PDB file of C-alpha atoms in Angstrom:
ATOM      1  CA  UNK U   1     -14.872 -28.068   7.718  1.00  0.00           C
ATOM      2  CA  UNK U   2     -11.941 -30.245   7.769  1.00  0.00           C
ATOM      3  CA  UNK U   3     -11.317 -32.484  11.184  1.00  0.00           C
ATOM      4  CA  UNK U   4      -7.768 -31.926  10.613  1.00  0.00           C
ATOM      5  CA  UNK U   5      -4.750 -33.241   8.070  1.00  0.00           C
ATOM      6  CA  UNK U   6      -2.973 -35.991  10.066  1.00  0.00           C
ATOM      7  CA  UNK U   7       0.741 -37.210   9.006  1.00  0.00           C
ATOM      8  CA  UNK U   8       1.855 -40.858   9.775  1.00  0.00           C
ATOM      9  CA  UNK U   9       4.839 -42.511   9.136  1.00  0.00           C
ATOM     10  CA  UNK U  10       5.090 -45.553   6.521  1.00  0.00           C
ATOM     11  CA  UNK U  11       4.972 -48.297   9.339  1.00  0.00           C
ATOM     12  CA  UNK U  12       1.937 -46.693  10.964  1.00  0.00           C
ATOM     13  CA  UNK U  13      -1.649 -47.760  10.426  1.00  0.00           C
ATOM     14  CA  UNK U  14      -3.683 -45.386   8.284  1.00  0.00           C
ATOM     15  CA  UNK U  15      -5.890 -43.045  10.623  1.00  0.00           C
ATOM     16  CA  UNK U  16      -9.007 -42.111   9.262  1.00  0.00           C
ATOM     17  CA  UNK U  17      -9.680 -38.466   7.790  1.00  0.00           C
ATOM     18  CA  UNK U  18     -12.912 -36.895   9.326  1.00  0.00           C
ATOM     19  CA  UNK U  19     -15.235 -33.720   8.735  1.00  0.00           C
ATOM     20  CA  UNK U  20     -17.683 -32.348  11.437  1.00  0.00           C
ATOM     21  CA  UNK U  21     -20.816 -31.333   9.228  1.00  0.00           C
ATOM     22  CA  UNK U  22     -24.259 -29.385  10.495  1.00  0.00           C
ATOM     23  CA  UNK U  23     -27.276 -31.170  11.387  1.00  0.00           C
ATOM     24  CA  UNK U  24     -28.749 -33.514   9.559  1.00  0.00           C
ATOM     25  CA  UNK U  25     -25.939 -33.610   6.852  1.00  0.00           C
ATOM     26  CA  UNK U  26     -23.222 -35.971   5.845  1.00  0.00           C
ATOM     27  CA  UNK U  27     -20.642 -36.555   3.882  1.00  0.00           C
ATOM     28  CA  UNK U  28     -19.349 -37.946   0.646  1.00  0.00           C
ATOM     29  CA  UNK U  29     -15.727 -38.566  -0.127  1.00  0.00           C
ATOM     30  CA  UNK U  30     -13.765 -37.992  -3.446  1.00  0.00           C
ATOM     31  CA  UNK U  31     -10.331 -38.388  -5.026  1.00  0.00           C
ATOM     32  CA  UNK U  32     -10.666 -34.707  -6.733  1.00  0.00           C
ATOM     33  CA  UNK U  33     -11.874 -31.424  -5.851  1.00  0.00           C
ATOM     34  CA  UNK U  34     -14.403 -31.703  -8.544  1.00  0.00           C
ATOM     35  CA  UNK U  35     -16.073 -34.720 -10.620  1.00  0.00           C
ATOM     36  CA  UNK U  36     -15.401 -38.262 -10.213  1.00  0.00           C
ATOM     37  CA  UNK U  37     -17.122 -40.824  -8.331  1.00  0.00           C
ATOM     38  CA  UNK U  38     -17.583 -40.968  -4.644  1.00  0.00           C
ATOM     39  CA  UNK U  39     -15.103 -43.089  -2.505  1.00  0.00           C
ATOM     40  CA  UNK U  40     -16.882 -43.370   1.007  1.00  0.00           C
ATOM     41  CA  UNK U  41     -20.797 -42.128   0.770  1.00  0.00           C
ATOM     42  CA  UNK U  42     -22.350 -41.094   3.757  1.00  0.00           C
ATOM     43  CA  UNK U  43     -19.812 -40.705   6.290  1.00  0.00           C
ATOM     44  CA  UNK U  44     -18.249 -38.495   8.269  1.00  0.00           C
ATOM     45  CA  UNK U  45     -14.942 -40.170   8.308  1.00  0.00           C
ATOM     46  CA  UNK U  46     -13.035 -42.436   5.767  1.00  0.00           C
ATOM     47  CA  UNK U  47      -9.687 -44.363   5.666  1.00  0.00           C
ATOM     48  CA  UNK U  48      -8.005 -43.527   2.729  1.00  0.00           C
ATOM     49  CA  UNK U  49      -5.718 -46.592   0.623  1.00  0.00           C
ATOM     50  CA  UNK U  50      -2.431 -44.304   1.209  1.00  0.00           C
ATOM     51  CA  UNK U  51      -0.841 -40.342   0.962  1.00  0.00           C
ATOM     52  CA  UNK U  52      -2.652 -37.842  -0.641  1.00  0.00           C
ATOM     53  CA  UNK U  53      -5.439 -35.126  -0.559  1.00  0.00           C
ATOM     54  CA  UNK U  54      -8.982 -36.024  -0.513  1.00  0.00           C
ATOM     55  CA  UNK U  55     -12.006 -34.300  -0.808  1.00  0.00           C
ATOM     56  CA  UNK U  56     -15.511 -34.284   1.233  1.00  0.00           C
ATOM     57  CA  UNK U  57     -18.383 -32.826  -0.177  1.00  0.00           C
ATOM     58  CA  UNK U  58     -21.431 -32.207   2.435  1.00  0.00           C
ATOM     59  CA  UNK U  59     -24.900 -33.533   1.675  1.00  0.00           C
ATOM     60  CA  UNK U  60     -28.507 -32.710   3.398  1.00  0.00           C
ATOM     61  CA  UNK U  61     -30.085 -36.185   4.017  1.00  0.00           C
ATOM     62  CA  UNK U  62     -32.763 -34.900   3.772  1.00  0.00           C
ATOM     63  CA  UNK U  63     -33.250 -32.572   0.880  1.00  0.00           C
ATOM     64  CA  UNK U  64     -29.768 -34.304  -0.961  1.00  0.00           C
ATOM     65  CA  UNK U  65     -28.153 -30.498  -1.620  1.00  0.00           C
ATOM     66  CA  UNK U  66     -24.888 -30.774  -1.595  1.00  0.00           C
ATOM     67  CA  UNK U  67     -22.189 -28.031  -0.473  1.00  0.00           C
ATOM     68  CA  UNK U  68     -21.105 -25.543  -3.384  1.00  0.00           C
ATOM     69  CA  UNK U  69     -17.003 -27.162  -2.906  1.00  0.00           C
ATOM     70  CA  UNK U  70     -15.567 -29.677  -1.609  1.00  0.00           C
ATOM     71  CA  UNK U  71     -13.458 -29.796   1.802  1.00  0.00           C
ATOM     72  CA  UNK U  72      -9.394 -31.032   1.199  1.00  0.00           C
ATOM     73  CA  UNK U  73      -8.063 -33.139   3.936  1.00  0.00           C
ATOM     74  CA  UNK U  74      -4.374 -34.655   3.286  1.00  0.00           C
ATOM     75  CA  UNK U  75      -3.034 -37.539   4.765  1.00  0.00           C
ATOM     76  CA  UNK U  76       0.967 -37.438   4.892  1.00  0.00           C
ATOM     77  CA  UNK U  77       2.821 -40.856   5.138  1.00  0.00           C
ATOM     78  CA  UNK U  78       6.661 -40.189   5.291  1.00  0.00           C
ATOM     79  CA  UNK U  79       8.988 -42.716   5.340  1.00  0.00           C
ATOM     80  CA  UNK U  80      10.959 -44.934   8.096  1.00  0.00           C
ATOM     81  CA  UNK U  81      13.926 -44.016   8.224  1.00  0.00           C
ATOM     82  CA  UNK U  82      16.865 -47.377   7.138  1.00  0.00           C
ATOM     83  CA  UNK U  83      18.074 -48.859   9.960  1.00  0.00           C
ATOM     84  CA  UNK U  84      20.922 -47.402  12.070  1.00  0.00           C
ATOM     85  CA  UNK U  85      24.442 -48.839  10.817  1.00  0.00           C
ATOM     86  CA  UNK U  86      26.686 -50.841  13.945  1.00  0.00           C
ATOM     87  CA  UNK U  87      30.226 -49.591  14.012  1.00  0.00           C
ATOM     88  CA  UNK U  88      31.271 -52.566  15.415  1.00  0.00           C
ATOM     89  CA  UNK U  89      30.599 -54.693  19.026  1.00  0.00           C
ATOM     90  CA  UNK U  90      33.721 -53.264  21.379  1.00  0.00           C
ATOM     91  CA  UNK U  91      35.263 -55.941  23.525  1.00  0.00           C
ATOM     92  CA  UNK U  92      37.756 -55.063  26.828  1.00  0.00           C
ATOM     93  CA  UNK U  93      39.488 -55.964  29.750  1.00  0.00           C
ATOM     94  CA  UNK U  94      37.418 -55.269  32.976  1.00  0.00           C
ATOM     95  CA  UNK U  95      40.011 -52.569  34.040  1.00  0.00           C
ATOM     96  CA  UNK U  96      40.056 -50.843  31.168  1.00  0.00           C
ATOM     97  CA  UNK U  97      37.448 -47.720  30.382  1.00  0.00           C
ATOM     98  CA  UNK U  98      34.548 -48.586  28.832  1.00  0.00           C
ATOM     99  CA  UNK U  99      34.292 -47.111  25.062  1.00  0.00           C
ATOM    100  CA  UNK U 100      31.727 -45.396  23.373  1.00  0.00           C
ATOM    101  CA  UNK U 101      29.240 -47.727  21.089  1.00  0.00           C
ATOM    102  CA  UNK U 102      28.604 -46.111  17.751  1.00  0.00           C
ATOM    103  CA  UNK U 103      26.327 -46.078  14.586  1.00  0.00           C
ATOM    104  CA  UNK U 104      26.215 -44.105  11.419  1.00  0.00           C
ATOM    105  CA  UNK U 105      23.075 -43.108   9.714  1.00  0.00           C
ATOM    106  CA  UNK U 106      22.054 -41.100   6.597  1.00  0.00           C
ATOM    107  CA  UNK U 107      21.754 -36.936   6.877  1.00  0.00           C
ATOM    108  CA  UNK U 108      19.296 -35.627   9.025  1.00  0.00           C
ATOM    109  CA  UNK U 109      18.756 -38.789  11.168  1.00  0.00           C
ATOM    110  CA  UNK U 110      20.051 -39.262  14.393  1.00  0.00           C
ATOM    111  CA  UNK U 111      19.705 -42.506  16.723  1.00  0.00           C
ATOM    112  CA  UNK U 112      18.396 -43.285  20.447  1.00  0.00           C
ATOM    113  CA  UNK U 113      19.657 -45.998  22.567  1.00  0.00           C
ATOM    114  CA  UNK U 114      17.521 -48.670  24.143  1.00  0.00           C
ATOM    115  CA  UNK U 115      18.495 -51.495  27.022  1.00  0.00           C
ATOM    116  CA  UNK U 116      17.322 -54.980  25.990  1.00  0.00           C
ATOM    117  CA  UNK U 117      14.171 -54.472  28.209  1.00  0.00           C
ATOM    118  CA  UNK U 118      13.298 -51.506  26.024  1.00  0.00           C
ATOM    119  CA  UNK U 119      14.310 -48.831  28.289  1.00  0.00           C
ATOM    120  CA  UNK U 120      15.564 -45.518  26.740  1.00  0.00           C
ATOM    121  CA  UNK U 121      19.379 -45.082  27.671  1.00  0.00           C
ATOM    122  CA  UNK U 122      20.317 -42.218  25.404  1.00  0.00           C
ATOM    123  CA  UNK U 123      18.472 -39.703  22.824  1.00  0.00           C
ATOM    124  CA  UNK U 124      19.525 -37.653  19.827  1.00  0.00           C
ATOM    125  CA  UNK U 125      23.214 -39.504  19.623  1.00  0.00           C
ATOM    126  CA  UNK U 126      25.017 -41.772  17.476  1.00  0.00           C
ATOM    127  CA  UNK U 127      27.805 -42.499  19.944  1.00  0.00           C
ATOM    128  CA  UNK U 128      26.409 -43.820  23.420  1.00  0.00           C
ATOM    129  CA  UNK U 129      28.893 -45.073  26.393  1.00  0.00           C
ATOM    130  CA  UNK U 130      27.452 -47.770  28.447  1.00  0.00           C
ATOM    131  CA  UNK U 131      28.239 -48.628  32.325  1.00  0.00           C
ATOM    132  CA  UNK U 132      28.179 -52.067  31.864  1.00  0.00           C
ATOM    133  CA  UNK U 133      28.913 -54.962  29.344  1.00  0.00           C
ATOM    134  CA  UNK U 134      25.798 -56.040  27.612  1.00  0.00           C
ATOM    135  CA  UNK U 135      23.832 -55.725  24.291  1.00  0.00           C
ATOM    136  CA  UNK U 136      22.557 -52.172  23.400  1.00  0.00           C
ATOM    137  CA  UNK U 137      20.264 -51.157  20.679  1.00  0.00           C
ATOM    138  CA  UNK U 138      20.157 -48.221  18.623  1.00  0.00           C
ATOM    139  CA  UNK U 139      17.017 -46.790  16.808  1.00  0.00           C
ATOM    140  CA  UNK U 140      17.373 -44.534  14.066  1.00  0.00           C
ATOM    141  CA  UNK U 141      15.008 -41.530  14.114  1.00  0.00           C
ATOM    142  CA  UNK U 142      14.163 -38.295  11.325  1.00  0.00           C
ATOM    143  CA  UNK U 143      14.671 -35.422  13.048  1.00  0.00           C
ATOM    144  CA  UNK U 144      12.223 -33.582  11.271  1.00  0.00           C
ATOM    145  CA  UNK U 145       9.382 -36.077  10.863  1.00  0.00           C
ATOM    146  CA  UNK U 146      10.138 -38.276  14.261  1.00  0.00           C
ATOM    147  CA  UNK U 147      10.162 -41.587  12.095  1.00  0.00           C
ATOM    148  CA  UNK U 148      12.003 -44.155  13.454  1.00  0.00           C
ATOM    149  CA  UNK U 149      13.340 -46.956  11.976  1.00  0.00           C
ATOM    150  CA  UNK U 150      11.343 -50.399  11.368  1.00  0.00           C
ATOM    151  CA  UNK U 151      13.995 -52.681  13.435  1.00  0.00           C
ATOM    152  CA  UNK U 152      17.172 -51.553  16.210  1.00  0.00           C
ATOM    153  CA  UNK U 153      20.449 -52.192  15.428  1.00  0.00           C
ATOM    154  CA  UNK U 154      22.189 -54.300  18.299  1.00  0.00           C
ATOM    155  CA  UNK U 155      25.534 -53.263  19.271  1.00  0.00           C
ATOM    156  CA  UNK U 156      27.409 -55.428  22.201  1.00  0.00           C
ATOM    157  CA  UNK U 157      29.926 -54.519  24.999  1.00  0.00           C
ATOM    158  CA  UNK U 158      32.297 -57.723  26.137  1.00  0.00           C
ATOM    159  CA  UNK U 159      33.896 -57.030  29.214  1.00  0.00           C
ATOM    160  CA  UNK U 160      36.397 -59.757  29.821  1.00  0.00           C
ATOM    161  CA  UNK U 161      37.868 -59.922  33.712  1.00  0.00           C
ATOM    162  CA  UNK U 162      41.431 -59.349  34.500  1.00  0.00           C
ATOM    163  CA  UNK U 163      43.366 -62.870  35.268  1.00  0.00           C
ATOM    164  CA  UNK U 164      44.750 -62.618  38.815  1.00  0.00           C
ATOM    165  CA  UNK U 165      48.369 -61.909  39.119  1.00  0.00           C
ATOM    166  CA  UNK U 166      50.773 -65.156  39.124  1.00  0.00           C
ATOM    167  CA  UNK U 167      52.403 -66.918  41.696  1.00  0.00           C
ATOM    168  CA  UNK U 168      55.723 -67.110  42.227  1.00  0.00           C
ATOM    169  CA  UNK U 169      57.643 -69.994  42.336  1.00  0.00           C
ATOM    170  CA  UNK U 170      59.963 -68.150  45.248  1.00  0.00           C
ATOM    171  CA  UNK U 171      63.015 -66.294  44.982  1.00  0.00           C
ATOM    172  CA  UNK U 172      66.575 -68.145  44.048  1.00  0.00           C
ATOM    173  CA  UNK U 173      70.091 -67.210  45.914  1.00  0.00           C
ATOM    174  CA  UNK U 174      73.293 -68.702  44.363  1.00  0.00           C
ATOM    175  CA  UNK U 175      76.961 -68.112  43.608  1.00  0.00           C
ATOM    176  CA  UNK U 176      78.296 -66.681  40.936  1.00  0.00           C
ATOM    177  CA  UNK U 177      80.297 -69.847  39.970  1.00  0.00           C
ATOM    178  CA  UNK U 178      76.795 -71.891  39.702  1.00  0.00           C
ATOM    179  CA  UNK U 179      74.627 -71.672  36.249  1.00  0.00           C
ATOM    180  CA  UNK U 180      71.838 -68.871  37.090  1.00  0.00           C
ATOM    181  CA  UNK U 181      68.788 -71.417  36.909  1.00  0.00           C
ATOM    182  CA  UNK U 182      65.021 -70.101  35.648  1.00  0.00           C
ATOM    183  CA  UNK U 183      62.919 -68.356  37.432  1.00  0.00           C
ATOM    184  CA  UNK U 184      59.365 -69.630  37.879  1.00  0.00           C
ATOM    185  CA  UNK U 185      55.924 -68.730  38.211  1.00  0.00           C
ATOM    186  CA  UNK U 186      52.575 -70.566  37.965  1.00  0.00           C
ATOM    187  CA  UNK U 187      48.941 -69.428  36.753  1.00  0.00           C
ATOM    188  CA  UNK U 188      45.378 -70.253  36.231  1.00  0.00           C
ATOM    189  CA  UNK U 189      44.636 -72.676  33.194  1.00  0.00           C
ATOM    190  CA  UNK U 190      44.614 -70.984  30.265  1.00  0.00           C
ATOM    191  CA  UNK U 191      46.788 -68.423  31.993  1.00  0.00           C
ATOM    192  CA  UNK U 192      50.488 -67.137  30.748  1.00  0.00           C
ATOM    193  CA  UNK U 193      52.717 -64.734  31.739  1.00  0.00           C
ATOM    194  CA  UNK U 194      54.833 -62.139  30.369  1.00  0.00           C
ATOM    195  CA  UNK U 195      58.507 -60.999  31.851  1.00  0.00           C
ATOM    196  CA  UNK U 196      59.862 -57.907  32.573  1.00  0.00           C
ATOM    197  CA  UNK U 197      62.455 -56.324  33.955  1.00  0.00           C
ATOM    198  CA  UNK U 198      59.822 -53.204  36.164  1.00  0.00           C
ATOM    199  CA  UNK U 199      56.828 -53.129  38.039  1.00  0.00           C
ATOM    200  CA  UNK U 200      54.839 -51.184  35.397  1.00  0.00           C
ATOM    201  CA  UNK U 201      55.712 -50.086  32.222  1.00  0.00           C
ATOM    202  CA  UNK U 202      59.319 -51.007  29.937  1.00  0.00           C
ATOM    203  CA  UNK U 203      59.771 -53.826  27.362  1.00  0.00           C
ATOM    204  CA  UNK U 204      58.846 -57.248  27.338  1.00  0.00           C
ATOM    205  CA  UNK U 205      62.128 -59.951  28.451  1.00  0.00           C
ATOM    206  CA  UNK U 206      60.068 -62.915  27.653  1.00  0.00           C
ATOM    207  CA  UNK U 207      56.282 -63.617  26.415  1.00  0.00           C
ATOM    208  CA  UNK U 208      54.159 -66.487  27.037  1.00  0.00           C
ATOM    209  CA  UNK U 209      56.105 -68.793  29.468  1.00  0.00           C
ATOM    210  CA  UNK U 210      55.800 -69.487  32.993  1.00  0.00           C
ATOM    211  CA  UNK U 211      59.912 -69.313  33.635  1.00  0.00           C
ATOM    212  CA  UNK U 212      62.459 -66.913  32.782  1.00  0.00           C
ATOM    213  CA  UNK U 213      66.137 -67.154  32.726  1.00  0.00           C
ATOM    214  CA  UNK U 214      67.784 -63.870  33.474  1.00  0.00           C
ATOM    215  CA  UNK U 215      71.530 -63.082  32.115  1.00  0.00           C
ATOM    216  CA  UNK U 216      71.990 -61.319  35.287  1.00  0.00           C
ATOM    217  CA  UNK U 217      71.213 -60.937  39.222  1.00  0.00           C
ATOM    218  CA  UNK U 218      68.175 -58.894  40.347  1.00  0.00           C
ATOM    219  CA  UNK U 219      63.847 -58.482  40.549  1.00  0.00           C
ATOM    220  CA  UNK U 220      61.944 -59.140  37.911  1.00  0.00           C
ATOM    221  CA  UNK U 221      58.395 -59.376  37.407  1.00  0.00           C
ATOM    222  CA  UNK U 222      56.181 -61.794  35.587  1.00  0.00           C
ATOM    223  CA  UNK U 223      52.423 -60.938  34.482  1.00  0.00           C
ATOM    224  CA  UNK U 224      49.955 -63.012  34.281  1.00  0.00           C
ATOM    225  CA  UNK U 225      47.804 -62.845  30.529  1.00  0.00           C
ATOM    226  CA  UNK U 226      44.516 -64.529  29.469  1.00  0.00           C
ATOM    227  CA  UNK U 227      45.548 -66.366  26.122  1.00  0.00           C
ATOM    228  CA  UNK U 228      42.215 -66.158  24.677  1.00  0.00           C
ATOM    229  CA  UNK U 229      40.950 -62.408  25.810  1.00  0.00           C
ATOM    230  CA  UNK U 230      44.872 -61.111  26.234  1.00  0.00           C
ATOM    231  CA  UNK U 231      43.633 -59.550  28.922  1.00  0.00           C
ATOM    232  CA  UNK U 232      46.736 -59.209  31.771  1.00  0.00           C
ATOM    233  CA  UNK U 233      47.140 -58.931  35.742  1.00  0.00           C
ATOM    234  CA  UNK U 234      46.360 -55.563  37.262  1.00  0.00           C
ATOM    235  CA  UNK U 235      49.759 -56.311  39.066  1.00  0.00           C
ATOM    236  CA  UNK U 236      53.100 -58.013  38.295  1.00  0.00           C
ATOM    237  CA  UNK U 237      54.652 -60.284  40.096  1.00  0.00           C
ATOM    238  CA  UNK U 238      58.074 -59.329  41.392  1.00  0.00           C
ATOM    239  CA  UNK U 239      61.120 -62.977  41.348  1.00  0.00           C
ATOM    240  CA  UNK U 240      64.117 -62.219  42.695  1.00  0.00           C
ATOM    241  CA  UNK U 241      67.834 -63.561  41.539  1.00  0.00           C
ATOM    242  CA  UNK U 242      70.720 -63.235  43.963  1.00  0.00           C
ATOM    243  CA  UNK U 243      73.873 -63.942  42.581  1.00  0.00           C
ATOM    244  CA  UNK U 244      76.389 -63.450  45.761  1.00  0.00           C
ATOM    245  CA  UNK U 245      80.259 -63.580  45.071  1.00  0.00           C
ATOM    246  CA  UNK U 246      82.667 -66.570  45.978  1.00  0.00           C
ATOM    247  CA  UNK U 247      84.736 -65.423  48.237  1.00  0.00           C
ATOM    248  CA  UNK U 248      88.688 -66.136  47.271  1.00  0.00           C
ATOM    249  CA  UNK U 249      90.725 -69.069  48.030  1.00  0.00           C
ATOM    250  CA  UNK U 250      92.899 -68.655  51.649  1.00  0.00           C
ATOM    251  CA  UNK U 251      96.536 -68.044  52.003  1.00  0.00           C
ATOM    252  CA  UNK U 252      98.682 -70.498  53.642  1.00  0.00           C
ATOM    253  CA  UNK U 253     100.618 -69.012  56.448  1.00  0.00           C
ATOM    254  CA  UNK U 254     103.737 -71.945  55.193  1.00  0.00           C
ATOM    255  CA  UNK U 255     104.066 -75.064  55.342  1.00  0.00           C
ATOM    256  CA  UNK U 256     105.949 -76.795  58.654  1.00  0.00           C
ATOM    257  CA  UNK U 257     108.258 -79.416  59.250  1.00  0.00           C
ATOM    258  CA  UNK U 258     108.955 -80.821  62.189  1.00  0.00           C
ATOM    259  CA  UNK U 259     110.845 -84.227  63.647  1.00  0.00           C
ATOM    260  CA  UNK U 260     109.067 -87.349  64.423  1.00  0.00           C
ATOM    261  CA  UNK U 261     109.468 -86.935  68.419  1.00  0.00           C
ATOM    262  CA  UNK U 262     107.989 -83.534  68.271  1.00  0.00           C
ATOM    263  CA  UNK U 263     104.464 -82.541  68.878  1.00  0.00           C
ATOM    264  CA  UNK U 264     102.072 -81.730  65.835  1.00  0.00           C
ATOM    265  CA  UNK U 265     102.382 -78.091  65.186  1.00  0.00           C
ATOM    266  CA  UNK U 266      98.986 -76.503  63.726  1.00  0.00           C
ATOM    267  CA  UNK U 267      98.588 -75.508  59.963  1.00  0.00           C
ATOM    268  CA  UNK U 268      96.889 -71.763  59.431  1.00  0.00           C
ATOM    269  CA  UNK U 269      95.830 -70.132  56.362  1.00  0.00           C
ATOM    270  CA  UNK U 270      94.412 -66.439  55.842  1.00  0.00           C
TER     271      UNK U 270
END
């Protein structure tokens, strides 16, 4: 009577193949239902080399009859599945939304996700969305047998921070008959920023400088943007130009002439 076929996967140490027998009897093992030489004499269980069917035959220790046939027990090794394939390490900006991290593997595999401490995150996907930044690592698994993959694929999630919005170098006032000067702001090192002419949203007036000379009067707004990451400031930051008019030149209300023993009249404009 057969203890049972067992199935193992290729990385998996070979589990031994056992028959219960009566009393007083053992067991030989064989490669073949019939002939050949014995294998494993004498016991009830034996390790085979690798896969395949083998064959106890049951012997009285005492007498030395043997059963009429031999018992089949199978060992089944299937194999690991290859190693997941990394779509890629995703990088962001810390107020962006965090992606999914994906893998591709062959037909009829799937892939589980596993924290660096070897905690399972995610089962039966190939796409898995983390909450933070860090290093994830995908396993790939045979649906049908459960064989997993010798090694985990690592796949990494860079979140880099927003820089904070710039400063501005204050608002300008001046006349229209004066050159409009540049507006200014300043930023963290490594820090630029980016003009436009709204609070959100619209096209970019000038990229990557600190000031900004406008053709015309009125707010516009400088973000700040990491050079490296090109991660930008959740906010702009609004600079105001106020061009005010010159006012005309006054009227003279006339000239005045008057003799030299006469009092100083006074001179008026409008």
């Amino acid at each position: 009577v057969s203890g049972g076929n067992k199935t193992i996967c290729a990385n998996q140490a070979r589990p031994a193949l056992t028959v219960p027998t009566g009393t007083g009897a053992t067991a030989d093992w064989y490669s073949a239902q019939t002939g050949g030489s014995a294998l494993a004499p004498c016991t009830l269980s034996y390790t085979p080399p690798g896969a395949g069917t083998w064959y106890a035959l049951a012997r009285n220790m005492t007498s030395g009859c043997v059963s009429l046939s031999r018992t089949a027990v199978t060992l089944t090794v299937n194999p690991n599945p290859d190693d997941a394939v990394s779509q890629g390490g995703r990088t962001i900006c810390s107020n962006q939304t965090n992606p999914a991290l994906s893998v591709t593997t062959s037909s009829g595999i799937t892939a589980d996700w596993y924290s660096g401490a070897g905690s399972l995150l995610a089962s039966g996907t190939l796409n898995y969305i983390p909450a933070n930044a860090g290093t994830f690592y995908a396993e790939a698994r045979n649906t049908t047998t459960g064989c997993k993959s010798i090694a985990k694929t690592a796949v990494t999630l860079t979140v880099h921070p927003n820089p904070s919005p710039p400063v501005s170098g204050g608002n300008i006032t001046i006349c229209s008959s004066q050159a409009i000067p540049a507006l200014s702001v300043t930023t963290a090192a490594g820090v630029t920023a980016d003009w436009y002419g709204a609070a959100a949203g619209g096209s970019v007036l000038a990229s990557g400088t600190l000031a900004y000379t406008p053709a015309n009067g009125g707010t516009f707004y400088a973000e700040a943007r990491n050079t490296l990451t090109g991660c930008v400031s959740i906010t702009r930051t609004p600079v105001t130009l106020t061009i005010s008019p010159v006012p005309p030149a006054p009227v003279s209300s006339g000239n005045r002439s008057v003799c030299a023993n006469m009092p100083f009249p006074v001179l008026s404009v409008t």
